[in-house]
Amino acid sequence: MKIKEVLSALERFAPLPLQEGWDNAGLQVGLTEAEVSGALLCLDVNESIIDEAIAKGCNLVVSHHPLLFRGLKTIGDADYVQRTVVKAIKNDIVVISMHTNMDNAAGGVNHKMAEKMGLADVRFMSAKTVDGIEAGSGVIGELPEEMAADDFVLMVKRAFGVECALCNELLRRKIRRVAICGGAGDFLLDDAVRAGADAFVTGEMHYHVYFGHEQQIQICVIGHYQSEQFTSEVFRQVIEEACPGVPTHIAGTCTNPIYYL
Protein backbone atom coordinates (compact mmCIF):
# COMPACT_ATOMS: atom_id res chain seq x y z
CA MET A 1 0.00 0.00 0.00
CA LYS A 2 1.49 3.33 -1.04
CA ILE A 3 1.22 6.52 0.98
CA LYS A 4 -0.67 8.18 -1.86
CA GLU A 5 -3.44 5.57 -1.45
CA VAL A 6 -3.83 6.51 2.22
CA LEU A 7 -3.89 10.18 1.24
CA SER A 8 -6.59 9.48 -1.35
CA ALA A 9 -8.70 7.59 1.21
CA LEU A 10 -8.54 10.47 3.67
CA GLU A 11 -9.38 12.99 0.96
CA ARG A 12 -12.36 10.91 -0.18
CA PHE A 13 -13.69 11.01 3.38
CA ALA A 14 -12.94 14.72 3.87
CA PRO A 15 -12.38 16.27 0.42
CA LEU A 16 -10.04 19.26 0.32
CA PRO A 17 -12.73 21.58 -1.17
CA LEU A 18 -14.47 21.35 2.22
CA GLN A 19 -11.67 23.26 3.93
CA GLU A 20 -11.96 26.95 4.71
CA GLY A 21 -10.28 29.41 2.35
CA TRP A 22 -7.59 30.33 4.88
CA ASP A 23 -6.61 26.73 5.61
CA ASN A 24 -3.78 24.53 4.28
CA ALA A 25 -4.93 20.93 4.58
CA GLY A 26 -3.53 18.04 2.55
CA LEU A 27 0.05 16.94 1.87
CA GLN A 28 2.52 18.94 3.96
CA VAL A 29 5.92 17.23 3.56
CA GLY A 30 7.34 14.31 1.62
CA LEU A 31 6.88 12.00 -1.37
CA THR A 32 3.80 9.79 -1.52
CA GLU A 33 5.02 7.01 -3.83
CA ALA A 34 6.68 5.19 -0.93
CA GLU A 35 5.13 2.08 0.60
CA VAL A 36 3.47 2.72 3.96
CA SER A 37 5.35 1.19 6.88
CA GLY A 38 2.88 2.60 9.40
CA ALA A 39 0.81 5.71 10.11
CA LEU A 40 1.12 7.75 13.29
CA LEU A 41 -2.11 9.67 13.98
CA CYS A 42 -2.07 12.90 15.97
CA LEU A 43 -3.55 16.35 16.54
CA ASP A 44 -0.41 18.47 16.03
CA VAL A 45 2.99 17.81 14.42
CA ASN A 46 6.24 18.73 16.16
CA GLU A 47 9.69 17.23 16.60
CA SER A 48 8.50 14.88 19.35
CA ILE A 49 5.83 13.46 17.03
CA ILE A 50 8.44 12.79 14.35
CA ASP A 51 10.60 11.08 17.00
CA GLU A 52 7.63 8.89 17.96
CA ALA A 53 7.01 8.02 14.31
CA ILE A 54 10.65 6.96 13.95
CA ALA A 55 10.48 4.88 17.13
CA LYS A 56 7.32 3.11 15.94
CA GLY A 57 8.58 2.49 12.41
CA CYS A 58 6.06 4.83 10.77
CA ASN A 59 6.93 6.70 7.61
CA LEU A 60 3.60 8.56 7.61
CA VAL A 61 2.20 11.10 10.08
CA VAL A 62 -1.44 12.14 9.77
CA SER A 63 -2.35 15.21 11.83
CA HIS A 64 -5.41 17.37 12.28
CA HIS A 65 -3.64 20.74 12.54
CA PRO A 66 -1.42 21.56 9.54
CA LEU A 67 2.32 21.70 10.12
CA LEU A 68 2.68 24.27 7.33
CA PHE A 69 0.11 26.95 7.95
CA ARG A 70 1.67 30.32 7.16
CA GLY A 71 4.24 29.21 4.62
CA LEU A 72 8.00 28.98 4.94
CA LYS A 73 10.56 31.32 3.36
CA THR A 74 13.44 29.51 5.07
CA ILE A 75 13.96 25.90 6.11
CA GLY A 76 16.53 25.84 8.89
CA ASP A 77 16.37 25.58 12.66
CA ALA A 78 14.91 28.92 13.66
CA ASP A 79 11.63 27.52 15.00
CA TYR A 80 9.89 24.22 15.69
CA VAL A 81 8.11 24.17 12.32
CA GLN A 82 11.38 24.42 10.38
CA ARG A 83 13.09 21.86 12.61
CA THR A 84 10.16 19.47 12.23
CA VAL A 85 10.22 19.77 8.43
CA VAL A 86 13.96 19.07 8.39
CA LYS A 87 13.62 16.05 10.69
CA ALA A 88 10.74 14.63 8.65
CA ILE A 89 12.63 14.96 5.37
CA LYS A 90 15.86 13.53 6.80
CA ASN A 91 13.96 10.46 8.01
CA ASP A 92 11.78 10.02 4.88
CA ILE A 93 8.58 10.69 6.82
CA VAL A 94 5.55 12.06 4.99
CA VAL A 95 3.25 14.48 6.81
CA ILE A 96 -0.43 14.82 5.85
CA SER A 97 -2.92 17.13 7.58
CA MET A 98 -6.72 17.00 7.49
CA HIS A 99 -7.95 20.19 9.18
CA THR A 100 -11.11 22.20 8.47
CA ASN A 101 -12.05 19.73 5.75
CA MET A 102 -12.24 17.14 8.56
CA ASP A 103 -14.13 19.62 10.75
CA ASN A 104 -16.70 20.16 8.01
CA ALA A 105 -17.02 16.55 6.82
CA ALA A 106 -19.85 14.19 7.68
CA GLY A 107 -18.54 11.82 10.32
CA GLY A 108 -15.62 14.14 11.08
CA VAL A 109 -14.40 15.96 14.18
CA ASN A 110 -17.73 17.27 15.43
CA HIS A 111 -19.59 14.03 14.82
CA LYS A 112 -16.91 12.21 16.82
CA MET A 113 -17.41 14.68 19.69
CA ALA A 114 -21.15 14.05 19.54
CA GLU A 115 -20.51 10.31 19.67
CA LYS A 116 -18.38 10.72 22.80
CA MET A 117 -21.25 12.63 24.43
CA GLY A 118 -23.83 10.03 23.44
CA LEU A 119 -25.93 12.38 21.32
CA ALA A 120 -28.65 11.10 18.99
CA ASP A 121 -30.18 12.59 15.82
CA VAL A 122 -26.92 14.39 15.08
CA ARG A 123 -26.98 16.75 12.10
CA PHE A 124 -25.04 19.73 10.82
CA MET A 125 -25.85 22.97 12.60
CA SER A 126 -24.88 25.16 9.65
CA ALA A 127 -25.23 22.86 6.65
CA LYS A 128 -23.88 23.53 3.17
CA THR A 129 -23.19 21.64 -0.05
CA VAL A 130 -19.71 21.85 -1.59
CA ASP A 131 -19.15 20.23 -4.99
CA GLY A 132 -22.24 18.11 -4.36
CA ILE A 133 -20.93 16.95 -0.96
CA GLU A 134 -22.93 17.44 2.24
CA ALA A 135 -20.88 19.39 4.77
CA GLY A 136 -21.31 21.89 7.55
CA SER A 137 -19.89 23.88 10.42
CA GLY A 138 -20.70 22.38 13.81
CA VAL A 139 -23.33 19.78 14.67
CA ILE A 140 -26.38 19.62 16.91
CA GLY A 141 -27.98 16.61 18.54
CA GLU A 142 -30.11 15.38 21.42
CA LEU A 143 -29.12 13.85 24.74
CA PRO A 144 -30.84 10.52 25.50
CA GLU A 145 -32.42 12.18 28.53
CA GLU A 146 -32.57 15.79 29.66
CA MET A 147 -30.03 16.77 32.29
CA ALA A 148 -29.54 19.48 34.89
CA ALA A 149 -26.82 21.93 33.87
CA ASP A 150 -24.36 20.89 36.57
CA ASP A 151 -24.78 17.22 35.67
CA PHE A 152 -24.32 18.08 32.01
CA VAL A 153 -21.04 19.86 32.66
CA LEU A 154 -19.78 16.92 34.72
CA MET A 155 -20.73 14.52 31.92
CA VAL A 156 -18.82 16.59 29.35
CA LYS A 157 -15.76 16.73 31.61
CA ARG A 158 -15.83 12.95 32.00
CA ALA A 159 -16.35 12.35 28.28
CA PHE A 160 -13.33 14.42 27.32
CA GLY A 161 -11.17 13.76 30.36
CA VAL A 162 -10.83 17.42 31.34
CA GLU A 163 -10.20 18.75 34.80
CA CYS A 164 -12.09 21.99 34.32
CA ALA A 165 -14.53 23.66 31.95
CA LEU A 166 -15.13 27.35 31.33
CA CYS A 167 -18.86 28.04 31.60
CA ASN A 168 -21.27 30.93 31.90
CA GLU A 169 -23.75 30.82 34.79
CA LEU A 170 -25.49 27.48 35.10
CA LEU A 171 -28.75 27.21 33.21
CA ARG A 172 -31.80 26.93 35.47
CA ARG A 173 -33.63 24.67 33.04
CA LYS A 174 -32.93 21.17 31.81
CA ILE A 175 -30.56 20.54 28.89
CA ARG A 176 -31.55 18.25 26.02
CA ARG A 177 -30.42 19.78 22.73
CA VAL A 178 -26.64 20.26 22.43
CA ALA A 179 -24.63 22.14 19.80
CA ILE A 180 -20.96 21.30 19.23
CA CYS A 181 -17.96 22.83 17.50
CA GLY A 182 -14.48 21.43 18.02
CA GLY A 183 -11.57 23.86 18.34
CA ALA A 184 -12.30 27.59 18.30
CA GLY A 185 -16.06 27.69 17.89
CA ASP A 186 -17.40 30.97 19.21
CA PHE A 187 -18.32 32.02 15.65
CA LEU A 188 -21.14 29.44 15.86
CA LEU A 189 -22.61 30.45 19.22
CA ASP A 190 -25.38 32.58 17.68
CA ASP A 191 -26.22 29.76 15.26
CA ALA A 192 -26.54 27.42 18.24
CA VAL A 193 -28.96 29.81 19.90
CA ARG A 194 -31.03 30.15 16.72
CA ALA A 195 -31.13 26.36 16.41
CA GLY A 196 -32.72 26.10 19.82
CA ALA A 197 -29.73 24.48 21.54
CA ASP A 198 -29.81 24.35 25.33
CA ALA A 199 -26.01 24.02 25.50
CA PHE A 200 -22.98 24.79 23.35
CA VAL A 201 -19.75 22.81 23.73
CA THR A 202 -16.56 24.02 22.09
CA GLY A 203 -12.81 24.15 22.59
CA GLU A 204 -12.18 27.85 23.09
CA MET A 205 -14.02 31.17 23.01
CA HIS A 206 -13.09 34.83 23.29
CA TYR A 207 -13.85 36.45 26.64
CA HIS A 208 -16.48 38.96 25.47
CA VAL A 209 -18.52 36.32 23.64
CA TYR A 210 -19.62 34.87 27.00
CA PHE A 211 -21.60 38.04 27.82
CA GLY A 212 -25.32 38.34 27.17
CA HIS A 213 -26.23 34.65 27.09
CA GLU A 214 -27.18 34.17 30.73
CA GLN A 215 -30.11 31.73 30.98
CA GLN A 216 -30.23 31.61 27.18
CA ILE A 217 -27.76 28.80 26.55
CA GLN A 218 -25.28 26.85 28.64
CA ILE A 219 -21.74 27.52 27.39
CA CYS A 220 -19.18 24.80 28.12
CA VAL A 221 -15.61 25.38 26.88
CA ILE A 222 -13.24 22.46 27.42
CA GLY A 223 -9.97 23.43 25.68
CA HIS A 224 -8.94 23.35 22.03
CA TYR A 225 -6.74 20.27 22.29
CA GLN A 226 -9.21 18.44 24.50
CA SER A 227 -12.14 19.04 22.15
CA GLU A 228 -10.32 17.62 19.11
CA GLN A 229 -8.29 14.89 20.79
CA PHE A 230 -10.40 12.07 19.34
CA THR A 231 -9.83 13.11 15.72
CA SER A 232 -7.13 10.43 15.53
CA GLU A 233 -9.89 7.84 16.01
CA VAL A 234 -11.56 9.15 12.85
CA PHE A 235 -8.27 8.87 10.95
CA ARG A 236 -7.81 5.30 12.18
CA GLN A 237 -11.30 4.25 11.12
CA VAL A 238 -10.89 5.74 7.64
CA ILE A 239 -7.48 4.14 7.07
CA GLU A 240 -8.44 0.72 8.46
CA GLU A 241 -11.57 0.56 6.30
CA ALA A 242 -10.05 1.86 3.07
CA CYS A 243 -6.47 0.62 3.44
CA PRO A 244 -6.60 -2.69 5.34
CA GLY A 245 -3.24 -3.93 6.50
CA VAL A 246 -1.72 -0.48 7.07
CA PRO A 247 -0.53 -0.34 10.70
CA THR A 248 -2.02 2.63 12.53
CA HIS A 249 -0.86 4.08 15.84
CA ILE A 250 -2.58 6.83 17.82
CA ALA A 251 0.21 9.07 19.09
CA GLY A 252 1.11 8.80 22.74
CA THR A 253 2.85 12.18 22.66
CA CYS A 254 0.74 14.99 24.13
CA THR A 255 1.24 18.09 22.00
CA ASN A 256 -1.04 20.38 24.00
CA PRO A 257 1.06 23.53 24.67
CA ILE A 258 -1.29 24.68 27.46
CA TYR A 259 -0.70 23.58 31.05
CA TYR A 260 -3.35 23.80 33.78
CA LEU A 261 -1.51 24.60 37.01
mmCIF file of C-alpha atoms in Angstrom:
data_model
loop_
_atom_site.group_PDB
_atom_site.id
_atom_site.type_symbol
_atom_site.label_atom_id
_atom_site.label_comp_id
_atom_site.label_asym_id
_atom_site.label_seq_id
_atom_site.Cartn_x
_atom_site.Cartn_y
_atom_site.Cartn_z
ATOM 1 C CA MET A 1 0.000 0.000 0.000
ATOM 2 C CA LYS A 2 1.485 3.330 -1.041
ATOM 3 C CA ILE A 3 1.218 6.523 0.984
ATOM 4 C CA LYS A 4 -0.674 8.180 -1.862
ATOM 5 C CA GLU A 5 -3.439 5.573 -1.446
ATOM 6 C CA VAL A 6 -3.828 6.505 2.221
ATOM 7 C CA LEU A 7 -3.895 10.177 1.244
ATOM 8 C CA SER A 8 -6.590 9.475 -1.353
ATOM 9 C CA ALA A 9 -8.697 7.590 1.207
ATOM 10 C CA LEU A 10 -8.538 10.474 3.674
ATOM 11 C CA GLU A 11 -9.382 12.993 0.959
ATOM 12 C CA ARG A 12 -12.359 10.910 -0.182
ATOM 13 C CA PHE A 13 -13.695 11.012 3.375
ATOM 14 C CA ALA A 14 -12.938 14.723 3.870
ATOM 15 C CA PRO A 15 -12.377 16.270 0.416
ATOM 16 C CA LEU A 16 -10.041 19.260 0.320
ATOM 17 C CA PRO A 17 -12.728 21.581 -1.167
ATOM 18 C CA LEU A 18 -14.470 21.346 2.224
ATOM 19 C CA GLN A 19 -11.667 23.260 3.926
ATOM 20 C CA GLU A 20 -11.963 26.955 4.711
ATOM 21 C CA GLY A 21 -10.280 29.409 2.351
ATOM 22 C CA TRP A 22 -7.585 30.332 4.883
ATOM 23 C CA ASP A 23 -6.608 26.727 5.612
ATOM 24 C CA ASN A 24 -3.777 24.534 4.285
ATOM 25 C CA ALA A 25 -4.933 20.933 4.576
ATOM 26 C CA GLY A 26 -3.526 18.043 2.551
ATOM 27 C CA LEU A 27 0.045 16.936 1.868
ATOM 28 C CA GLN A 28 2.524 18.937 3.957
ATOM 29 C CA VAL A 29 5.917 17.232 3.564
ATOM 30 C CA GLY A 30 7.338 14.309 1.623
ATOM 31 C CA LEU A 31 6.881 11.997 -1.369
ATOM 32 C CA THR A 32 3.800 9.794 -1.520
ATOM 33 C CA GLU A 33 5.016 7.013 -3.833
ATOM 34 C CA ALA A 34 6.684 5.188 -0.928
ATOM 35 C CA GLU A 35 5.131 2.082 0.603
ATOM 36 C CA VAL A 36 3.470 2.720 3.960
ATOM 37 C CA SER A 37 5.348 1.189 6.877
ATOM 38 C CA GLY A 38 2.877 2.602 9.395
ATOM 39 C CA ALA A 39 0.807 5.710 10.108
ATOM 40 C CA LEU A 40 1.120 7.752 13.293
ATOM 41 C CA LEU A 41 -2.115 9.667 13.979
ATOM 42 C CA CYS A 42 -2.072 12.903 15.971
ATOM 43 C CA LEU A 43 -3.547 16.349 16.538
ATOM 44 C CA ASP A 44 -0.406 18.467 16.027
ATOM 45 C CA VAL A 45 2.987 17.810 14.424
ATOM 46 C CA ASN A 46 6.236 18.728 16.164
ATOM 47 C CA GLU A 47 9.689 17.227 16.602
ATOM 48 C CA SER A 48 8.498 14.876 19.347
ATOM 49 C CA ILE A 49 5.830 13.456 17.028
ATOM 50 C CA ILE A 50 8.443 12.788 14.347
ATOM 51 C CA ASP A 51 10.595 11.084 17.001
ATOM 52 C CA GLU A 52 7.633 8.893 17.963
ATOM 53 C CA ALA A 53 7.010 8.021 14.315
ATOM 54 C CA ILE A 54 10.649 6.963 13.955
ATOM 55 C CA ALA A 55 10.477 4.879 17.135
ATOM 56 C CA LYS A 56 7.323 3.106 15.936
ATOM 57 C CA GLY A 57 8.580 2.495 12.407
ATOM 58 C CA CYS A 58 6.056 4.825 10.773
ATOM 59 C CA ASN A 59 6.933 6.702 7.609
ATOM 60 C CA LEU A 60 3.604 8.564 7.609
ATOM 61 C CA VAL A 61 2.202 11.097 10.078
ATOM 62 C CA VAL A 62 -1.440 12.144 9.770
ATOM 63 C CA SER A 63 -2.348 15.210 11.825
ATOM 64 C CA HIS A 64 -5.406 17.371 12.276
ATOM 65 C CA HIS A 65 -3.643 20.737 12.535
ATOM 66 C CA PRO A 66 -1.419 21.559 9.536
ATOM 67 C CA LEU A 67 2.322 21.701 10.122
ATOM 68 C CA LEU A 68 2.677 24.272 7.334
ATOM 69 C CA PHE A 69 0.111 26.947 7.950
ATOM 70 C CA ARG A 70 1.670 30.316 7.161
ATOM 71 C CA GLY A 71 4.238 29.209 4.617
ATOM 72 C CA LEU A 72 7.999 28.980 4.938
ATOM 73 C CA LYS A 73 10.559 31.320 3.361
ATOM 74 C CA THR A 74 13.439 29.511 5.066
ATOM 75 C CA ILE A 75 13.961 25.900 6.109
ATOM 76 C CA GLY A 76 16.529 25.838 8.888
ATOM 77 C CA ASP A 77 16.369 25.576 12.664
ATOM 78 C CA ALA A 78 14.908 28.924 13.656
ATOM 79 C CA ASP A 79 11.633 27.519 15.004
ATOM 80 C CA TYR A 80 9.895 24.216 15.695
ATOM 81 C CA VAL A 81 8.115 24.166 12.316
ATOM 82 C CA GLN A 82 11.375 24.420 10.378
ATOM 83 C CA ARG A 83 13.087 21.865 12.611
ATOM 84 C CA THR A 84 10.156 19.469 12.227
ATOM 85 C CA VAL A 85 10.223 19.769 8.434
ATOM 86 C CA VAL A 86 13.960 19.072 8.387
ATOM 87 C CA LYS A 87 13.622 16.053 10.695
ATOM 88 C CA ALA A 88 10.740 14.627 8.647
ATOM 89 C CA ILE A 89 12.631 14.965 5.368
ATOM 90 C CA LYS A 90 15.863 13.525 6.800
ATOM 91 C CA ASN A 91 13.958 10.464 8.012
ATOM 92 C CA ASP A 92 11.780 10.015 4.880
ATOM 93 C CA ILE A 93 8.583 10.694 6.821
ATOM 94 C CA VAL A 94 5.551 12.062 4.988
ATOM 95 C CA VAL A 95 3.249 14.483 6.814
ATOM 96 C CA ILE A 96 -0.426 14.818 5.853
ATOM 97 C CA SER A 97 -2.921 17.126 7.583
ATOM 98 C CA MET A 98 -6.717 17.003 7.493
ATOM 99 C CA HIS A 99 -7.949 20.190 9.178
ATOM 100 C CA THR A 100 -11.110 22.201 8.468
ATOM 101 C CA ASN A 101 -12.051 19.728 5.747
ATOM 102 C CA MET A 102 -12.237 17.139 8.559
ATOM 103 C CA ASP A 103 -14.128 19.623 10.753
ATOM 104 C CA ASN A 104 -16.705 20.155 8.013
ATOM 105 C CA ALA A 105 -17.016 16.550 6.820
ATOM 106 C CA ALA A 106 -19.852 14.190 7.679
ATOM 107 C CA GLY A 107 -18.542 11.820 10.323
ATOM 108 C CA GLY A 108 -15.625 14.138 11.081
ATOM 109 C CA VAL A 109 -14.397 15.964 14.183
ATOM 110 C CA ASN A 110 -17.729 17.272 15.425
ATOM 111 C CA HIS A 111 -19.591 14.030 14.816
ATOM 112 C CA LYS A 112 -16.907 12.210 16.817
ATOM 113 C CA MET A 113 -17.411 14.678 19.686
ATOM 114 C CA ALA A 114 -21.154 14.051 19.538
ATOM 115 C CA GLU A 115 -20.509 10.314 19.669
ATOM 116 C CA LYS A 116 -18.383 10.721 22.800
ATOM 117 C CA MET A 117 -21.250 12.631 24.431
ATOM 118 C CA GLY A 118 -23.832 10.028 23.438
ATOM 119 C CA LEU A 119 -25.932 12.377 21.317
ATOM 120 C CA ALA A 120 -28.648 11.099 18.986
ATOM 121 C CA ASP A 121 -30.176 12.590 15.819
ATOM 122 C CA VAL A 122 -26.917 14.392 15.078
ATOM 123 C CA ARG A 123 -26.983 16.751 12.097
ATOM 124 C CA PHE A 124 -25.038 19.731 10.817
ATOM 125 C CA MET A 125 -25.854 22.970 12.595
ATOM 126 C CA SER A 126 -24.884 25.156 9.649
ATOM 127 C CA ALA A 127 -25.229 22.863 6.645
ATOM 128 C CA LYS A 128 -23.885 23.528 3.173
ATOM 129 C CA THR A 129 -23.187 21.640 -0.052
ATOM 130 C CA VAL A 130 -19.710 21.849 -1.591
ATOM 131 C CA ASP A 131 -19.148 20.229 -4.992
ATOM 132 C CA GLY A 132 -22.244 18.109 -4.364
ATOM 133 C CA ILE A 133 -20.935 16.955 -0.957
ATOM 134 C CA GLU A 134 -22.932 17.438 2.237
ATOM 135 C CA ALA A 135 -20.884 19.386 4.766
ATOM 136 C CA GLY A 136 -21.306 21.893 7.547
ATOM 137 C CA SER A 137 -19.888 23.880 10.420
ATOM 138 C CA GLY A 138 -20.702 22.378 13.807
ATOM 139 C CA VAL A 139 -23.329 19.785 14.674
ATOM 140 C CA ILE A 140 -26.378 19.617 16.905
ATOM 141 C CA GLY A 141 -27.984 16.611 18.541
ATOM 142 C CA GLU A 142 -30.109 15.383 21.424
ATOM 143 C CA LEU A 143 -29.123 13.848 24.744
ATOM 144 C CA PRO A 144 -30.842 10.516 25.499
ATOM 145 C CA GLU A 145 -32.421 12.183 28.530
ATOM 146 C CA GLU A 146 -32.571 15.791 29.658
ATOM 147 C CA MET A 147 -30.028 16.767 32.287
ATOM 148 C CA ALA A 148 -29.544 19.480 34.886
ATOM 149 C CA ALA A 149 -26.823 21.929 33.866
ATOM 150 C CA ASP A 150 -24.361 20.890 36.567
ATOM 151 C CA ASP A 151 -24.779 17.217 35.675
ATOM 152 C CA PHE A 152 -24.316 18.076 32.013
ATOM 153 C CA VAL A 153 -21.035 19.863 32.656
ATOM 154 C CA LEU A 154 -19.783 16.918 34.721
ATOM 155 C CA MET A 155 -20.734 14.523 31.920
ATOM 156 C CA VAL A 156 -18.823 16.590 29.354
ATOM 157 C CA LYS A 157 -15.760 16.735 31.609
ATOM 158 C CA ARG A 158 -15.826 12.955 31.999
ATOM 159 C CA ALA A 159 -16.354 12.346 28.278
ATOM 160 C CA PHE A 160 -13.325 14.419 27.318
ATOM 161 C CA GLY A 161 -11.172 13.756 30.365
ATOM 162 C CA VAL A 162 -10.832 17.416 31.335
ATOM 163 C CA GLU A 163 -10.201 18.752 34.802
ATOM 164 C CA CYS A 164 -12.088 21.989 34.324
ATOM 165 C CA ALA A 165 -14.528 23.665 31.948
ATOM 166 C CA LEU A 166 -15.130 27.351 31.329
ATOM 167 C CA CYS A 167 -18.865 28.042 31.603
ATOM 168 C CA ASN A 168 -21.267 30.928 31.898
ATOM 169 C CA GLU A 169 -23.746 30.816 34.785
ATOM 170 C CA LEU A 170 -25.493 27.483 35.097
ATOM 171 C CA LEU A 171 -28.751 27.210 33.210
ATOM 172 C CA ARG A 172 -31.800 26.931 35.465
ATOM 173 C CA ARG A 173 -33.634 24.674 33.041
ATOM 174 C CA LYS A 174 -32.928 21.170 31.806
ATOM 175 C CA ILE A 175 -30.557 20.543 28.893
ATOM 176 C CA ARG A 176 -31.550 18.250 26.023
ATOM 177 C CA ARG A 177 -30.421 19.777 22.726
ATOM 178 C CA VAL A 178 -26.644 20.258 22.428
ATOM 179 C CA ALA A 179 -24.627 22.140 19.800
ATOM 180 C CA ILE A 180 -20.959 21.304 19.231
ATOM 181 C CA CYS A 181 -17.965 22.827 17.497
ATOM 182 C CA GLY A 182 -14.479 21.432 18.015
ATOM 183 C CA GLY A 183 -11.574 23.857 18.340
ATOM 184 C CA ALA A 184 -12.295 27.592 18.302
ATOM 185 C CA GLY A 185 -16.060 27.690 17.890
ATOM 186 C CA ASP A 186 -17.404 30.970 19.206
ATOM 187 C CA PHE A 187 -18.322 32.020 15.647
ATOM 188 C CA LEU A 188 -21.136 29.437 15.855
ATOM 189 C CA LEU A 189 -22.611 30.446 19.218
ATOM 190 C CA ASP A 190 -25.384 32.577 17.678
ATOM 191 C CA ASP A 191 -26.216 29.763 15.261
ATOM 192 C CA ALA A 192 -26.544 27.424 18.238
ATOM 193 C CA VAL A 193 -28.964 29.810 19.904
ATOM 194 C CA ARG A 194 -31.034 30.148 16.725
ATOM 195 C CA ALA A 195 -31.126 26.356 16.408
ATOM 196 C CA GLY A 196 -32.715 26.099 19.824
ATOM 197 C CA ALA A 197 -29.727 24.484 21.543
ATOM 198 C CA ASP A 198 -29.807 24.352 25.327
ATOM 199 C CA ALA A 199 -26.014 24.024 25.504
ATOM 200 C CA PHE A 200 -22.984 24.785 23.353
ATOM 201 C CA VAL A 201 -19.751 22.808 23.732
ATOM 202 C CA THR A 202 -16.556 24.019 22.090
ATOM 203 C CA GLY A 203 -12.808 24.152 22.587
ATOM 204 C CA GLU A 204 -12.182 27.852 23.088
ATOM 205 C CA MET A 205 -14.021 31.171 23.007
ATOM 206 C CA HIS A 206 -13.092 34.826 23.295
ATOM 207 C CA TYR A 207 -13.854 36.453 26.637
ATOM 208 C CA HIS A 208 -16.476 38.956 25.469
ATOM 209 C CA VAL A 209 -18.522 36.320 23.639
ATOM 210 C CA TYR A 210 -19.624 34.875 26.998
ATOM 211 C CA PHE A 211 -21.599 38.042 27.818
ATOM 212 C CA GLY A 212 -25.321 38.336 27.168
ATOM 213 C CA HIS A 213 -26.232 34.652 27.086
ATOM 214 C CA GLU A 214 -27.177 34.167 30.732
ATOM 215 C CA GLN A 215 -30.109 31.725 30.985
ATOM 216 C CA GLN A 216 -30.234 31.611 27.177
ATOM 217 C CA ILE A 217 -27.759 28.804 26.550
ATOM 218 C CA GLN A 218 -25.275 26.849 28.637
ATOM 219 C CA ILE A 219 -21.744 27.521 27.392
ATOM 220 C CA CYS A 220 -19.181 24.801 28.119
ATOM 221 C CA VAL A 221 -15.614 25.380 26.879
ATOM 222 C CA ILE A 222 -13.241 22.465 27.416
ATOM 223 C CA GLY A 223 -9.969 23.429 25.682
ATOM 224 C CA HIS A 224 -8.939 23.355 22.029
ATOM 225 C CA TYR A 225 -6.735 20.271 22.288
ATOM 226 C CA GLN A 226 -9.211 18.443 24.502
ATOM 227 C CA SER A 227 -12.143 19.038 22.155
ATOM 228 C CA GLU A 228 -10.322 17.622 19.112
ATOM 229 C CA GLN A 229 -8.286 14.887 20.791
ATOM 230 C CA PHE A 230 -10.402 12.070 19.335
ATOM 231 C CA THR A 231 -9.831 13.114 15.720
ATOM 232 C CA SER A 232 -7.134 10.431 15.528
ATOM 233 C CA GLU A 233 -9.893 7.837 16.007
ATOM 234 C CA VAL A 234 -11.559 9.146 12.846
ATOM 235 C CA PHE A 235 -8.266 8.866 10.954
ATOM 236 C CA ARG A 236 -7.813 5.298 12.181
ATOM 237 C CA GLN A 237 -11.303 4.251 11.122
ATOM 238 C CA VAL A 238 -10.894 5.741 7.636
ATOM 239 C CA ILE A 239 -7.484 4.137 7.070
ATOM 240 C CA GLU A 240 -8.440 0.719 8.460
ATOM 241 C CA GLU A 241 -11.574 0.556 6.304
ATOM 242 C CA ALA A 242 -10.051 1.864 3.065
ATOM 243 C CA CYS A 243 -6.469 0.617 3.443
ATOM 244 C CA PRO A 244 -6.599 -2.687 5.341
ATOM 245 C CA GLY A 245 -3.238 -3.927 6.496
ATOM 246 C CA VAL A 246 -1.720 -0.477 7.065
ATOM 247 C CA PRO A 247 -0.528 -0.339 10.700
ATOM 248 C CA THR A 248 -2.020 2.635 12.531
ATOM 249 C CA HIS A 249 -0.864 4.076 15.842
ATOM 250 C CA ILE A 250 -2.576 6.829 17.822
ATOM 251 C CA ALA A 251 0.208 9.070 19.090
ATOM 252 C CA GLY A 252 1.110 8.801 22.741
ATOM 253 C CA THR A 253 2.848 12.179 22.657
ATOM 254 C CA CYS A 254 0.736 14.985 24.125
ATOM 255 C CA THR A 255 1.240 18.093 21.996
ATOM 256 C CA ASN A 256 -1.042 20.382 23.995
ATOM 257 C CA PRO A 257 1.057 23.532 24.674
ATOM 258 C CA ILE A 258 -1.290 24.683 27.458
ATOM 259 C CA TYR A 259 -0.697 23.583 31.051
ATOM 260 C CA TYR A 260 -3.348 23.802 33.776
ATOM 261 C CA LEU A 261 -1.514 24.604 37.012
#
